[in-house]
mmCIF file of C-alpha atoms and ligand atoms in Angstrom:
data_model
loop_
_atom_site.group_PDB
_atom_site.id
_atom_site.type_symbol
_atom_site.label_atom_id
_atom_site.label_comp_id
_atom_site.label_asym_id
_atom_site.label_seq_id
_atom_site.Cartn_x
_atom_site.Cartn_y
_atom_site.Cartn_z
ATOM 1 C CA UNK A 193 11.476 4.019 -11.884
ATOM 2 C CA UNK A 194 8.472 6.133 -13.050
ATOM 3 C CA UNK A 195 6.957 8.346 -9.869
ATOM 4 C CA UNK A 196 3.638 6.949 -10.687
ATOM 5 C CA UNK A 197 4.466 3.190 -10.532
ATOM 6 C CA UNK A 198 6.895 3.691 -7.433
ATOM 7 C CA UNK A 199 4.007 5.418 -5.190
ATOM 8 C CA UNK A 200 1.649 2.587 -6.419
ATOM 9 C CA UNK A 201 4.058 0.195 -5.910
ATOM 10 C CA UNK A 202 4.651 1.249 -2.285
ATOM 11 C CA UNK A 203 0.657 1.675 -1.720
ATOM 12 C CA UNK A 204 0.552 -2.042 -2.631
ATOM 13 C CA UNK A 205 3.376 -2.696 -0.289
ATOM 14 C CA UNK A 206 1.508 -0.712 2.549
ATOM 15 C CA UNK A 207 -2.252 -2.079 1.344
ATOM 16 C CA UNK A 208 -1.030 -5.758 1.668
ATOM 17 C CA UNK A 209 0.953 -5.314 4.903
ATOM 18 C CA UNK A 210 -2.149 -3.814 6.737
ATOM 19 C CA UNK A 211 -4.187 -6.491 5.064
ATOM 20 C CA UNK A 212 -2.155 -9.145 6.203
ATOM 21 C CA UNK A 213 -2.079 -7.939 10.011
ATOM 22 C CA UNK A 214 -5.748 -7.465 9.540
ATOM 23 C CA UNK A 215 -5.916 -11.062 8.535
ATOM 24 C CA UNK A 216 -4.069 -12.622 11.284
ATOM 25 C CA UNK A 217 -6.283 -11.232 13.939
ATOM 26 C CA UNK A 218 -9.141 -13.925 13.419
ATOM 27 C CA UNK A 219 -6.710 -16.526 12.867
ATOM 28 C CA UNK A 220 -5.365 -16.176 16.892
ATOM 29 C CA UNK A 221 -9.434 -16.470 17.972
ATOM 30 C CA UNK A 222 -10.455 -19.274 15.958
ATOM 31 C CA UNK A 223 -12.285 -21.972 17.118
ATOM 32 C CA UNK A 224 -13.908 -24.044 14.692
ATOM 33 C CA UNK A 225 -12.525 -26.068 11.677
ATOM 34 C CA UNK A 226 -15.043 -24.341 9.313
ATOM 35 C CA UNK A 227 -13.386 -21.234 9.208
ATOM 36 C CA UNK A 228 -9.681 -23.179 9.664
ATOM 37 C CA UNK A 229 -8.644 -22.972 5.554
ATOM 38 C CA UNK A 230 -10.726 -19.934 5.147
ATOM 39 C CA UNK A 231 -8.294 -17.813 7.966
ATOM 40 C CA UNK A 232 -5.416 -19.610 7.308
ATOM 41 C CA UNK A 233 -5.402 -18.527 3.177
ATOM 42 C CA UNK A 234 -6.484 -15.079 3.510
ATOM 43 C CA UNK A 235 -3.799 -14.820 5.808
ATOM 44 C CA UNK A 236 -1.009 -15.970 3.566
ATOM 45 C CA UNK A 237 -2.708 -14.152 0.291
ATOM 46 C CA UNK A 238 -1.979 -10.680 1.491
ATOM 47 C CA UNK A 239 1.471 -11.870 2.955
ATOM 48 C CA UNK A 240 3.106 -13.361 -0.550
ATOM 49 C CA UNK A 241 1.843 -10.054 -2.237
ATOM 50 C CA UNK A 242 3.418 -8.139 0.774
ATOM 51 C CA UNK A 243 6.561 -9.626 0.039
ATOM 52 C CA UNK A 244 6.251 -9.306 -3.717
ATOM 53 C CA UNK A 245 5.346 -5.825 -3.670
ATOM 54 C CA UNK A 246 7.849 -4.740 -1.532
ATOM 55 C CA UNK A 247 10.491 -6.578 -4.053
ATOM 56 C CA UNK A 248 9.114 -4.481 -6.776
ATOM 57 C CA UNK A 249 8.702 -0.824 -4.680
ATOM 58 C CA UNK A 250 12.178 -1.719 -3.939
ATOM 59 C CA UNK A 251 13.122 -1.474 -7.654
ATOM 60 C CA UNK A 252 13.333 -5.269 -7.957
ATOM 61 C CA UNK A 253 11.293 -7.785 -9.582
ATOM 62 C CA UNK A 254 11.297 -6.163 -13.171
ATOM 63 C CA UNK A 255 13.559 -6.646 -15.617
ATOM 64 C CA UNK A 256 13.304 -4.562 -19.288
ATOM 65 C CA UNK A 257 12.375 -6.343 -23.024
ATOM 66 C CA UNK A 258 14.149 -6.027 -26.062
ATOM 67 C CA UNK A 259 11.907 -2.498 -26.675
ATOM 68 C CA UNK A 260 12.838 -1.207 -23.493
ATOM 69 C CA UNK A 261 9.400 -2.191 -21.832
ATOM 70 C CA UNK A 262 9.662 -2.593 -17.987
ATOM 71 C CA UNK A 263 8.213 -5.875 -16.919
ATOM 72 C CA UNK A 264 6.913 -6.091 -13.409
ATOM 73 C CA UNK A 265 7.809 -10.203 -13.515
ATOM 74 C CA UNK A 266 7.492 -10.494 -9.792
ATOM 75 C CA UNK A 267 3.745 -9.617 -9.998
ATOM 76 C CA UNK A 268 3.593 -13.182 -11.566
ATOM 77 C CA UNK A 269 5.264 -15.376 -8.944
ATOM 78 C CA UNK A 270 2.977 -13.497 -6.391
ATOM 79 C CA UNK A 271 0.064 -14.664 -8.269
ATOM 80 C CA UNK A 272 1.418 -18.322 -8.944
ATOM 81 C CA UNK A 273 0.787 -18.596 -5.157
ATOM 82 C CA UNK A 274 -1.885 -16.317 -4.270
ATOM 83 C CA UNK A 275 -4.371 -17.480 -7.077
ATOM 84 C CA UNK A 276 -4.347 -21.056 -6.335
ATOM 85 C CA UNK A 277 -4.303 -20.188 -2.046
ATOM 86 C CA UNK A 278 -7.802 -18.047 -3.110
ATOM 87 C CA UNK A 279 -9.475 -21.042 -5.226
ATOM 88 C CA UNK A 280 -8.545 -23.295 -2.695
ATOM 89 C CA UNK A 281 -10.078 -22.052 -0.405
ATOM 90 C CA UNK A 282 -13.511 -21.074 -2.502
ATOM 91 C CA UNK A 283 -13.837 -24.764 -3.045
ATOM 92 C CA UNK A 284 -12.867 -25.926 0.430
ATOM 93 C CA UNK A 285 -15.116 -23.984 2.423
ATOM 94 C CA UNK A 286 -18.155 -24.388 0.038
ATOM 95 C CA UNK A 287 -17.486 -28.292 0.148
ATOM 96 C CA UNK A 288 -17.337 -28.116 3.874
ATOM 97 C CA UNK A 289 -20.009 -29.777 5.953
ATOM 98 C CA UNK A 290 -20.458 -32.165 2.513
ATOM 99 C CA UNK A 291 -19.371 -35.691 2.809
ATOM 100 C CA UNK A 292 -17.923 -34.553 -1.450
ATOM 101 C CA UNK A 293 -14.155 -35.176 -1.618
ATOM 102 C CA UNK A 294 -13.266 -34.736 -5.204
ATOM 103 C CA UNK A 295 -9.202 -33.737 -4.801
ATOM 104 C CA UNK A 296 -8.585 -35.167 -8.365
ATOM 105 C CA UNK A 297 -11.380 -32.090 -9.416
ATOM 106 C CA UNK A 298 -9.845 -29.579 -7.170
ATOM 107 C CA UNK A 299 -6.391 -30.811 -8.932
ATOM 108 C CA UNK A 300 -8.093 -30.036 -11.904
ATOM 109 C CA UNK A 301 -9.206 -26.696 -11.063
ATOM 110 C CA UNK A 302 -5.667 -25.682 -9.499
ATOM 111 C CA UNK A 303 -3.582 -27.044 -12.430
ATOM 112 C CA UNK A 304 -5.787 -24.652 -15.001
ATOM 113 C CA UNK A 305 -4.735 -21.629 -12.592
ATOM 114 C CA UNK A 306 -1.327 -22.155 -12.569
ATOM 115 C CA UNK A 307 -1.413 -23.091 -16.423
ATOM 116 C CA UNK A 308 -3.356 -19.643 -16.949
ATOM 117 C CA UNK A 309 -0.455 -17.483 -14.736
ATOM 118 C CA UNK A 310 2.612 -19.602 -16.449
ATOM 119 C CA UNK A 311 1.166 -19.051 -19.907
ATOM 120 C CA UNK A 312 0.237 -15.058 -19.223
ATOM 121 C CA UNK A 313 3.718 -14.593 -17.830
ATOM 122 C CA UNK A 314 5.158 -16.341 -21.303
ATOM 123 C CA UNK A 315 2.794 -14.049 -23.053
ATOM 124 C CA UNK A 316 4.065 -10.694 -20.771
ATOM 125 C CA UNK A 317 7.210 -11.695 -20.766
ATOM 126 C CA UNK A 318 7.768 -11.447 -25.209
ATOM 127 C CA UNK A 319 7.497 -8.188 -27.408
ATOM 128 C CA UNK A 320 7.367 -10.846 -30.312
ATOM 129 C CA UNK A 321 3.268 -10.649 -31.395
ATOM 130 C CA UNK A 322 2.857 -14.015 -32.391
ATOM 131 C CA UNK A 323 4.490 -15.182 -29.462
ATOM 132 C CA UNK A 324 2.312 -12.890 -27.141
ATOM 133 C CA UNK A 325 -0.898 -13.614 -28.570
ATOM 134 C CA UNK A 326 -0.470 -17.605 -28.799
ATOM 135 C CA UNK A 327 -0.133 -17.379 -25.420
ATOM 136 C CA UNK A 328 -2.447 -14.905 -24.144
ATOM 137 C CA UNK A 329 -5.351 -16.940 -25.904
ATOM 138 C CA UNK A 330 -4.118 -20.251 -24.453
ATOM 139 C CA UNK A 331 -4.155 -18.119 -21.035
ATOM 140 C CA UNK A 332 -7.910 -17.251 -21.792
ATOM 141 C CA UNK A 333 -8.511 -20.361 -22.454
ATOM 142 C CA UNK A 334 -7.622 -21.494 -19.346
ATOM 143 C CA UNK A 335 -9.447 -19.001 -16.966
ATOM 144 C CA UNK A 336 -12.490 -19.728 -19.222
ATOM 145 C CA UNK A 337 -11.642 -23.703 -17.904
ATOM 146 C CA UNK A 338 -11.636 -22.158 -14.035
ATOM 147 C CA UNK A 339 -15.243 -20.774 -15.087
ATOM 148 C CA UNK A 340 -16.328 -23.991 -16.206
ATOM 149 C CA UNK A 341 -15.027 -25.599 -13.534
ATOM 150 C CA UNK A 342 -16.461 -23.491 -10.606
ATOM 151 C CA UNK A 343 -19.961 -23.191 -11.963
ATOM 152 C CA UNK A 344 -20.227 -26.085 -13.291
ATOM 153 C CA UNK A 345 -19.128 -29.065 -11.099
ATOM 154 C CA UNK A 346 -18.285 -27.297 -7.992
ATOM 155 C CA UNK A 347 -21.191 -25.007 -7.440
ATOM 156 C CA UNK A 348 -23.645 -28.638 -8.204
ATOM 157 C CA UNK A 349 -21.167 -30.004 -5.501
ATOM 158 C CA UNK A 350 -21.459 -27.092 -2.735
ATOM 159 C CA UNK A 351 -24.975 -27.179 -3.475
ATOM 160 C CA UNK A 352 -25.583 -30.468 -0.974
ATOM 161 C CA UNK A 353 -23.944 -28.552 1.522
ATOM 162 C CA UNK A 354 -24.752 -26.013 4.362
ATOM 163 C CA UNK A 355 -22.183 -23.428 2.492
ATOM 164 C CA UNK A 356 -23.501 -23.449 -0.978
ATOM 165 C CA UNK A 357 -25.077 -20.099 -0.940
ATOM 166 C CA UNK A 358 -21.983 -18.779 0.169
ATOM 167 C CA UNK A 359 -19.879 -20.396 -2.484
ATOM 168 C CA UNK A 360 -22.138 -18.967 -5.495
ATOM 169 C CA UNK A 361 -21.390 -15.432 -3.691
ATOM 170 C CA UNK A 362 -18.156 -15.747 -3.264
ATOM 171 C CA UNK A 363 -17.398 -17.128 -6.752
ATOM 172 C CA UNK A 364 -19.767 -14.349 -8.515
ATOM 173 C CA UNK A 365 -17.611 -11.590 -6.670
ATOM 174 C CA UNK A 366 -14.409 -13.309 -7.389
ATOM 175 C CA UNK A 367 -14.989 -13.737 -11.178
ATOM 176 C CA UNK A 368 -16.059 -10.477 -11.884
ATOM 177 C CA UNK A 369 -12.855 -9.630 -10.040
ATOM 178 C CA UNK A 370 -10.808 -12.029 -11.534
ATOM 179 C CA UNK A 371 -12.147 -10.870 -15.224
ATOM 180 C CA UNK A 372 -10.658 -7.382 -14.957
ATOM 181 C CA UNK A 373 -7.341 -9.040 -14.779
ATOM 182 C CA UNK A 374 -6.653 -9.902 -18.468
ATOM 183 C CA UNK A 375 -8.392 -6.600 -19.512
ATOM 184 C CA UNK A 376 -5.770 -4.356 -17.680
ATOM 185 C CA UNK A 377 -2.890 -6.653 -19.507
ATOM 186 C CA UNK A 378 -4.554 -6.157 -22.896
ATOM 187 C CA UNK A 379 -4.758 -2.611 -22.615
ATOM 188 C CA UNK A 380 -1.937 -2.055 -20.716
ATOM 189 C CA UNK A 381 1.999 -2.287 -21.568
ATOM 190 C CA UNK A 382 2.168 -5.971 -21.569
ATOM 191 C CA UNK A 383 -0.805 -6.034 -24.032
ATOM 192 C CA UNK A 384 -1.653 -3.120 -27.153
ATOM 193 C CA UNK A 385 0.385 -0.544 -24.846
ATOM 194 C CA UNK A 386 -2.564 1.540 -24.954
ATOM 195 C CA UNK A 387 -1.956 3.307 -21.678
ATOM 196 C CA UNK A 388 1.311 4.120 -19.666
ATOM 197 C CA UNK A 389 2.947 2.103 -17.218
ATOM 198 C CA UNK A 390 1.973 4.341 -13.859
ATOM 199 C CA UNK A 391 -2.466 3.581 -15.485
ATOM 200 C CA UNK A 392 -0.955 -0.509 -15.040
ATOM 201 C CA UNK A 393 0.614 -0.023 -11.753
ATOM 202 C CA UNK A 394 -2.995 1.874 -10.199
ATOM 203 C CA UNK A 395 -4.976 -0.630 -12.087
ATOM 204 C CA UNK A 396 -3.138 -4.065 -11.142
ATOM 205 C CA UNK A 397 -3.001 -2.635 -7.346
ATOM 206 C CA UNK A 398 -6.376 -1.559 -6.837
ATOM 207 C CA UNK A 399 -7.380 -4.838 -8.447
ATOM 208 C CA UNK A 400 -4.782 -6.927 -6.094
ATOM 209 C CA UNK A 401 -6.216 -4.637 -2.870
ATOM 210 C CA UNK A 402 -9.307 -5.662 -3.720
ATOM 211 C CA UNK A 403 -8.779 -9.762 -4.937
ATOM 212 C CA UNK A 404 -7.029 -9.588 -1.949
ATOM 213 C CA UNK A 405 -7.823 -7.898 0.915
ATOM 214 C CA UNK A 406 -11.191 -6.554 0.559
ATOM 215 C CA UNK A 407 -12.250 -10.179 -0.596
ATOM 216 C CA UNK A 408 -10.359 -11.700 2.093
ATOM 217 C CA UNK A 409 -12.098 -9.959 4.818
ATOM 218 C CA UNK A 410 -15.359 -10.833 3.609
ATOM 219 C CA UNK A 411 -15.016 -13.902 2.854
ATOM 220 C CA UNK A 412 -13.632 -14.608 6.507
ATOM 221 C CA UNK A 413 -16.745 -12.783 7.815
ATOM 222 C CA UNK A 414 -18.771 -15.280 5.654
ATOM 223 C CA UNK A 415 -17.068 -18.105 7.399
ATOM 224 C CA UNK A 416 -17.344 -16.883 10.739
ATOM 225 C CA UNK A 417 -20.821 -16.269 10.410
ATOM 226 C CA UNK A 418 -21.221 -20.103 8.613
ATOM 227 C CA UNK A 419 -19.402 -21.239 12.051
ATOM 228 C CA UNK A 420 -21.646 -19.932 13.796
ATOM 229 C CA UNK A 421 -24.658 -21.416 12.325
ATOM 230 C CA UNK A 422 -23.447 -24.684 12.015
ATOM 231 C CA UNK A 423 -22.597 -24.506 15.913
ATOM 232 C CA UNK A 424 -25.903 -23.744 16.237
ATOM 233 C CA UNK A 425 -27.195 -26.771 14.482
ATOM 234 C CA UNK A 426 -28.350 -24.582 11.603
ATOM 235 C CA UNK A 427 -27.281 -25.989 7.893
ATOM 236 C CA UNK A 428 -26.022 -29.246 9.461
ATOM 237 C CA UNK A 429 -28.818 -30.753 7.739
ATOM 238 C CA UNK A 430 -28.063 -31.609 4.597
ATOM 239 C CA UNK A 431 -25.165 -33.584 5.999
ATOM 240 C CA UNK A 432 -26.558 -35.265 8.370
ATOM 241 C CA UNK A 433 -29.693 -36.358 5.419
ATOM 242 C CA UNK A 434 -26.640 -37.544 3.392
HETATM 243 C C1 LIG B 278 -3.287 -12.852 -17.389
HETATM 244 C C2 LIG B 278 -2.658 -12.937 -18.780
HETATM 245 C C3 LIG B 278 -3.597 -12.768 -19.867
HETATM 246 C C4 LIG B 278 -4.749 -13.716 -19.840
HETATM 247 C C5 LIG B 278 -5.320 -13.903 -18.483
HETATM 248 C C6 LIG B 278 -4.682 -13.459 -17.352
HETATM 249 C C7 LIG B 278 -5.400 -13.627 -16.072
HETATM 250 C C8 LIG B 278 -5.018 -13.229 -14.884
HETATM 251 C C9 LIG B 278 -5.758 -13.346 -13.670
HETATM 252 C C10 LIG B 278 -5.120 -12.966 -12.541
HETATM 253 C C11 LIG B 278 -5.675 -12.936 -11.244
HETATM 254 C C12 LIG B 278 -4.939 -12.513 -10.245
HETATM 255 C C13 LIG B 278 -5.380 -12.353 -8.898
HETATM 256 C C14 LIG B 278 -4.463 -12.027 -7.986
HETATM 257 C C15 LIG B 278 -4.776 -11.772 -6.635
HETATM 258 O O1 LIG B 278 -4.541 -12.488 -5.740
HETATM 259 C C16 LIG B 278 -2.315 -13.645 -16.544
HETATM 260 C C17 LIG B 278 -3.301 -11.387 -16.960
HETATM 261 C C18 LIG B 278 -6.639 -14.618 -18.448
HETATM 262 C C19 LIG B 278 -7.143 -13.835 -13.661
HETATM 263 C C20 LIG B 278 -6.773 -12.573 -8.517
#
């Protein structure tokens, strides 16, 4: 394994570790049900790419195409499970304190996440162009769907609620997160193999550290904080008017 990629690999491995201890702290002190899904998925988050990062520091988790390309596959089951656990909880604690259940929506939103990581792996996965490109666009397509979805319908949704504001944050941050994703894999070897493998494994960690971790901790500091007002009978208005 390139020297580059391994040290990245085993900051990632170290990064998400320290994120996920970090993350179980204000699990073991929680008291409310607000913050219950918030704590519970930015625990887990950091955890699965723990696991998966250590898999591919260990030398694991890749396996090399037909033109001798090293693909990091395991990056892909970690965000199979991490991307869905981060949406989730977006829409959960922004519909919180609304009387909105729309699971068939939230179904909706999940199944275009999973369709956008299954069809980017297909796409990573081939050194055939046609192959790569028909399924990086249907990929795009899909995260454009997530877009749709979250500022559209959900952010009307979170709107009657006490955690709106918080959900158009959160999901401003996350997208512009999120969008840097599917630059780094058309730049990088899974993509036009503009830039070496060790300029993928800095980008796709910093970018996990901070989809991750960084995010996580903020957003549990936004739901601690939303506890606290709603405990305080602030923002429990609009459900109680409903
Ligand atoms: C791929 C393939 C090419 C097209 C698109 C992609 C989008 C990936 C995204 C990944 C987000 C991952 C996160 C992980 C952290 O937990 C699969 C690169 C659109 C948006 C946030």
């Amino acid at each position: 394994m390139n020297n580059t990629v391994e040290t990245w690999l085993w900051i990632g491995t170290v990064g998400m570790l320290l994120g996920a201890v970090l993350l179980y702290f204000p699990l073991l002190s929680n008291q409310s049900e607000r913050e219950e899904g918030d704590l519970v998925s930015h625990f887990y988050v950091p955890l699965i790419a723990f696991t998966l990062y250590l898999v591919m520091a260990l030398g694991a988790g890749a396996l090399t195409t037909s033109v001798g390309r090293v693909f990091y596959f395991a990056r892909y089951i970690d965000w199979s499970f991490t991307t869905p656990l981060l949406l989730w909880s977006l829409v959960s604690s922004g519909l919180h304190g609304t009387n909105v259940r729309r699971p068939a929506l939230l179904w909706g939103l999940l199944g275009a996440d999973v369709y956008m990581i299954v069809t980017g792996f297909l796409a990573a996965l081939t050194d055939n162009p046609t192959v790569k490109w028909t399924f990086f666009i249907c990929s795009c397509f899909s995260f454009l769907a997530i877009y749709g979805l979250i500022f559209g319908p959900f952010k009307k949704l979170t709107a009657t609620g006490p955690n709106g504001a918080d959900f158009v944050k959160k999901a401003t941050v996350l997208s512009l997160v999120w969008l840097a994703y599917p630059v780094v894999f058309l730049v990088g070897q899974e993509g036009l193999r503009l830039w070496s493998p060790g300029a993928d494994a800095v980008c796709f960690t910093i970018l996990d550290l901070v989809a991750k971790v960084a995010y996580g901790l903020w957003a549990v500091s936004l739901a601690k904080k939303s506890a606290g007002a709603l405990e305080s009978g602030f923002g429990a208005m609009p459900t109680a008017v409903r």
